Amino acid sequence: MPLNLDDIVRLIDQRGAQQYGLEAVSQREHALQCAHLAESAGEPDELVIACLLHDLGHLIAAEKAGTMDTDMRQDDLHQYTLLPFLRGVLPDAVLEPIRLHVDAKRYLCQAEGSYYATLSTASVHSLAQQGGAYTAVESRAFLRQPFAEDAVRLRRYDDLAKDPDRAVPPLDHYLPRLEQLMLQTA
Ligand SMILES: [Fe+2]
């Protein structure tokens, strides 16, 4: 069932206090930091909103399971979980970077020799579950997809959005842009 604006706010309000995997931030803090990093870098609204919502699939999975925990020990394919709920609700410029943000990590591990060393312990663990680094051939195929470079930028903000001391704007700050993108897509 497609999510509306109230559904998204409710999910983040009710379940966003859950810890973001093994990181020292909550799901809400992680989402808000990721969006703020994108906004501060001058990214377009579509990518800022993609950053805000990129891990919402974890919260949907927890809601469906009736748990207050987001179990990130196993690969829940959260990058795909969200898509049926936002298809027709938000444009591909939001949905595709979300869909590709795990693949972007696999790409960066292959394409940038120094990238792997920057990953947190939890992210190294999840990389193994997600299939590990791409081969050079897989990386080239990844980059041929529309919005692949947006997904790589999302990934870089994602990796940095784990600071327990970073103060960022609240969810309300992003809602007018989220609503506007929804209205344009409907
Ligand atoms: Fe994330």
GROMACS .gro file of C-alpha atoms and ligand atoms in nm:
model
  187
    1MET     CA    1   0.000   0.000   0.000
    2PRO     CA    2   0.146   0.341  -0.092
    3LEU     CA    3   0.265   0.551   0.200
    4ASN     CA    4   0.139   0.906   0.243
    5LEU     CA    5   0.313   1.187   0.425
    6ASP     CA    6   0.146   1.105   0.757
    7ASP     CA    7   0.252   0.738   0.728
    8ILE     CA    8   0.615   0.839   0.680
    9VAL     CA    9   0.608   1.081   0.973
   10ARG     CA   10   0.440   0.819   1.191
   11LEU     CA   11   0.695   0.552   1.104
   12ILE     CA   12   0.985   0.778   1.188
   13ASP     CA   13   0.815   0.912   1.502
   14GLN     CA   14   0.710   0.571   1.634
   15ARG     CA   15   1.008   0.360   1.531
   16GLY     CA   16   1.289   0.608   1.465
   17ALA     CA   17   1.420   0.585   1.822
   18GLN     CA   18   1.550   0.237   1.749
   19GLN     CA   19   1.926   0.206   1.740
   20TYR     CA   20   2.075   0.215   1.391
   21GLY     CA   21   2.223  -0.135   1.387
   22LEU     CA   22   2.545  -0.138   1.586
   23GLU     CA   23   2.607   0.235   1.542
   24ALA     CA   24   2.589   0.497   1.819
   25VAL     CA   25   2.288   0.677   1.667
   26SER     CA   26   1.918   0.603   1.631
   27GLN     CA   27   1.742   0.541   1.300
   28ARG     CA   28   1.594   0.893   1.320
   29GLU     CA   29   1.931   1.056   1.393
   30HIS     CA   30   2.090   0.862   1.110
   31ALA     CA   31   1.821   0.967   0.861
   32LEU     CA   32   1.831   1.333   0.968
   33GLN     CA   33   2.211   1.345   0.959
   34CYS     CA   34   2.220   1.184   0.616
   35ALA     CA   35   1.967   1.435   0.479
   36HIS     CA   36   2.153   1.726   0.636
   37LEU     CA   37   2.486   1.619   0.487
   38ALA     CA   38   2.321   1.608   0.144
   39GLU     CA   39   2.152   1.944   0.194
   40SER     CA   40   2.476   2.104   0.316
   41ALA     CA   41   2.652   1.975   0.005
   42GLY     CA   42   2.394   2.153  -0.213
   43GLU     CA   43   2.226   1.839  -0.341
   44PRO     CA   44   1.888   1.868  -0.516
   45ASP     CA   45   1.570   1.805  -0.316
   46GLU     CA   46   1.529   1.458  -0.467
   47LEU     CA   47   1.861   1.338  -0.326
   48VAL     CA   48   1.810   1.511   0.009
   49ILE     CA   49   1.478   1.326   0.044
   50ALA     CA   50   1.636   1.000  -0.075
   51CYS     CA   51   1.893   1.041   0.202
   52LEU     CA   52   1.616   1.108   0.456
   53LEU     CA   53   1.423   0.796   0.358
   54HIS     CA   54   1.695   0.555   0.244
   55ASP     CA   55   1.668   0.325   0.547
   56LEU     CA   56   1.292   0.350   0.599
   57GLY     CA   57   1.272  -0.010   0.478
   58HIS     CA   58   1.424  -0.116   0.811
   59LEU     CA   59   1.136   0.054   0.997
   60ILE     CA   60   0.872  -0.096   0.767
   61ALA     CA   61   1.024  -0.442   0.820
   62ALA     CA   62   1.014  -0.392   1.198
   63GLU     CA   63   0.654  -0.277   1.182
   64LYS     CA   64   0.552  -0.577   0.974
   65ALA     CA   65   0.730  -0.807   1.218
   66GLY     CA   66   0.558  -0.636   1.511
   67THR     CA   67   0.887  -0.562   1.682
   68MET     CA   68   1.043  -0.243   1.810
   69ASP     CA   69   1.383  -0.367   1.699
   70THR     CA   70   1.538  -0.329   1.358
   71ASP     CA   71   1.733  -0.651   1.326
   72MET     CA   72   2.030  -0.552   1.113
   73ARG     CA   73   2.237  -0.859   1.191
   74GLN     CA   74   2.099  -1.025   0.882
   75ASP     CA   75   2.059  -0.869   0.541
   76ASP     CA   76   1.692  -0.768   0.529
   77LEU     CA   77   1.718  -0.629   0.173
   78HIS     CA   78   1.580  -0.305   0.313
   79GLN     CA   79   1.679  -0.115  -0.003
   80TYR     CA   80   1.403  -0.308  -0.182
   81THR     CA   81   1.149  -0.338   0.103
   82LEU     CA   82   1.062   0.027   0.076
   83LEU     CA   83   1.012   0.052  -0.299
   84PRO     CA   84   0.657  -0.088  -0.334
   85PHE     CA   85   0.546   0.157  -0.065
   86LEU     CA   86   0.685   0.461  -0.247
   87ARG     CA   87   0.635   0.362  -0.612
   88GLY     CA   88   0.407   0.622  -0.769
   89VAL     CA   89   0.445   0.834  -0.456
   90LEU     CA   90   0.792   0.978  -0.519
   91PRO     CA   91   0.995   1.011  -0.841
   92ASP     CA   92   1.265   0.774  -0.962
   93ALA     CA   93   1.524   1.038  -0.869
   94VAL     CA   94   1.434   0.952  -0.507
   95LEU     CA   95   1.361   0.581  -0.543
   96GLU     CA   96   1.655   0.472  -0.756
   97PRO     CA   97   1.934   0.607  -0.533
   98ILE     CA   98   1.760   0.430  -0.244
   99ARG     CA   99   1.738   0.105  -0.442
  100LEU     CA  100   2.106   0.127  -0.535
  101HIS     CA  101   2.260   0.249  -0.210
  102VAL     CA  102   2.376  -0.096  -0.099
  103ASP     CA  103   2.513  -0.172  -0.445
  104ALA     CA  104   2.697   0.161  -0.425
  105LYS     CA  105   2.891   0.032  -0.125
  106ARG     CA  106   2.988  -0.280  -0.319
  107TYR     CA  107   3.095  -0.053  -0.606
  108LEU     CA  108   3.302   0.180  -0.389
  109CYS     CA  109   3.482  -0.112  -0.227
  110GLN     CA  110   3.600  -0.216  -0.573
  111ALA     CA  111   3.656   0.126  -0.728
  112GLU     CA  112   3.831   0.310  -0.444
  113GLY     CA  113   4.117   0.133  -0.273
  114SER     CA  114   4.088   0.348   0.040
  115TYR     CA  115   3.710   0.318   0.082
  116TYR     CA  116   3.693  -0.017   0.258
  117ALA     CA  117   3.915   0.109   0.541
  118THR     CA  118   3.666   0.388   0.613
  119LEU     CA  119   3.375   0.151   0.681
  120SER     CA  120   3.253   0.098   1.034
  121THR     CA  121   3.269  -0.250   1.185
  122ALA     CA  122   2.896  -0.289   1.135
  123SER     CA  123   2.921  -0.182   0.774
  124VAL     CA  124   3.202  -0.430   0.705
  125HIS     CA  125   2.982  -0.701   0.857
  126SER     CA  126   2.683  -0.608   0.643
  127LEU     CA  127   2.900  -0.587   0.331
  128ALA     CA  128   2.979  -0.956   0.360
  129GLN     CA  129   2.607  -1.036   0.387
  130GLN     CA  130   2.532  -0.815   0.089
  131GLY     CA  131   2.768  -1.003  -0.141
  132GLY     CA  132   3.102  -0.828  -0.082
  133ALA     CA  133   3.292  -0.595  -0.315
  134TYR     CA  134   3.203  -0.594  -0.682
  135THR     CA  135   3.441  -0.718  -0.948
  136ALA     CA  136   3.557  -0.461  -1.205
  137VAL     CA  137   3.302  -0.597  -1.451
  138GLU     CA  138   3.021  -0.567  -1.196
  139SER     CA  139   3.129  -0.211  -1.116
  140ARG     CA  140   3.106  -0.108  -1.478
  141ALA     CA  141   2.758  -0.261  -1.502
  142PHE     CA  142   2.658  -0.078  -1.184
  143LEU     CA  143   2.766   0.259  -1.323
  144ARG     CA  144   2.564   0.212  -1.641
  145GLN     CA  145   2.240   0.225  -1.442
  146PRO     CA  146   2.046   0.553  -1.420
  147PHE     CA  147   2.099   0.729  -1.086
  148ALA     CA  148   2.404   0.515  -1.000
  149GLU     CA  149   2.617   0.823  -0.932
  150ASP     CA  150   2.341   0.969  -0.712
  151ALA     CA  151   2.343   0.641  -0.518
  152VAL     CA  152   2.720   0.672  -0.468
  153ARG     CA  153   2.676   1.024  -0.328
  154LEU     CA  154   2.394   0.900  -0.100
  155ARG     CA  155   2.628   0.625   0.015
  156ARG     CA  156   2.899   0.870   0.114
  157TYR     CA  157   2.652   1.074   0.323
  158ASP     CA  158   2.514   0.749   0.467
  159ASP     CA  159   2.862   0.646   0.583
  160LEU     CA  160   2.915   0.981   0.758
  161ALA     CA  161   2.571   0.997   0.922
  162LYS     CA  162   2.667   0.809   1.236
  163ASP     CA  163   2.793   1.086   1.464
  164PRO     CA  164   2.631   1.074   1.811
  165ASP     CA  165   2.717   1.442   1.871
  166ARG     CA  166   2.603   1.604   1.546
  167ALA     CA  167   2.314   1.853   1.585
  168VAL     CA  168   2.092   1.870   1.279
  169PRO     CA  169   1.751   2.013   1.180
  170PRO     CA  170   1.442   1.813   1.285
  171LEU     CA  171   1.217   1.609   1.055
  172ASP     CA  172   0.978   1.904   1.008
  173HIS     CA  173   1.254   2.088   0.821
  174TYR     CA  174   1.222   1.841   0.531
  175LEU     CA  175   0.846   1.789   0.518
  176PRO     CA  176   0.758   2.077   0.279
  177ARG     CA  177   1.005   1.938   0.024
  178LEU     CA  178   0.884   1.583   0.075
  179GLU     CA  179   0.524   1.695   0.031
  180GLN     CA  180   0.612   1.895  -0.280
  181LEU     CA  181   0.783   1.596  -0.442
  182MET     CA  182   0.481   1.382  -0.357
  183LEU     CA  183   0.245   1.632  -0.516
  184GLN     CA  184   0.459   1.647  -0.830
  185THR     CA  185   0.461   1.267  -0.856
  186ALA     CA  186   0.094   1.197  -0.790
  187FE      FE  187   2.195   0.422   0.615
   0.00000   0.00000   0.00000
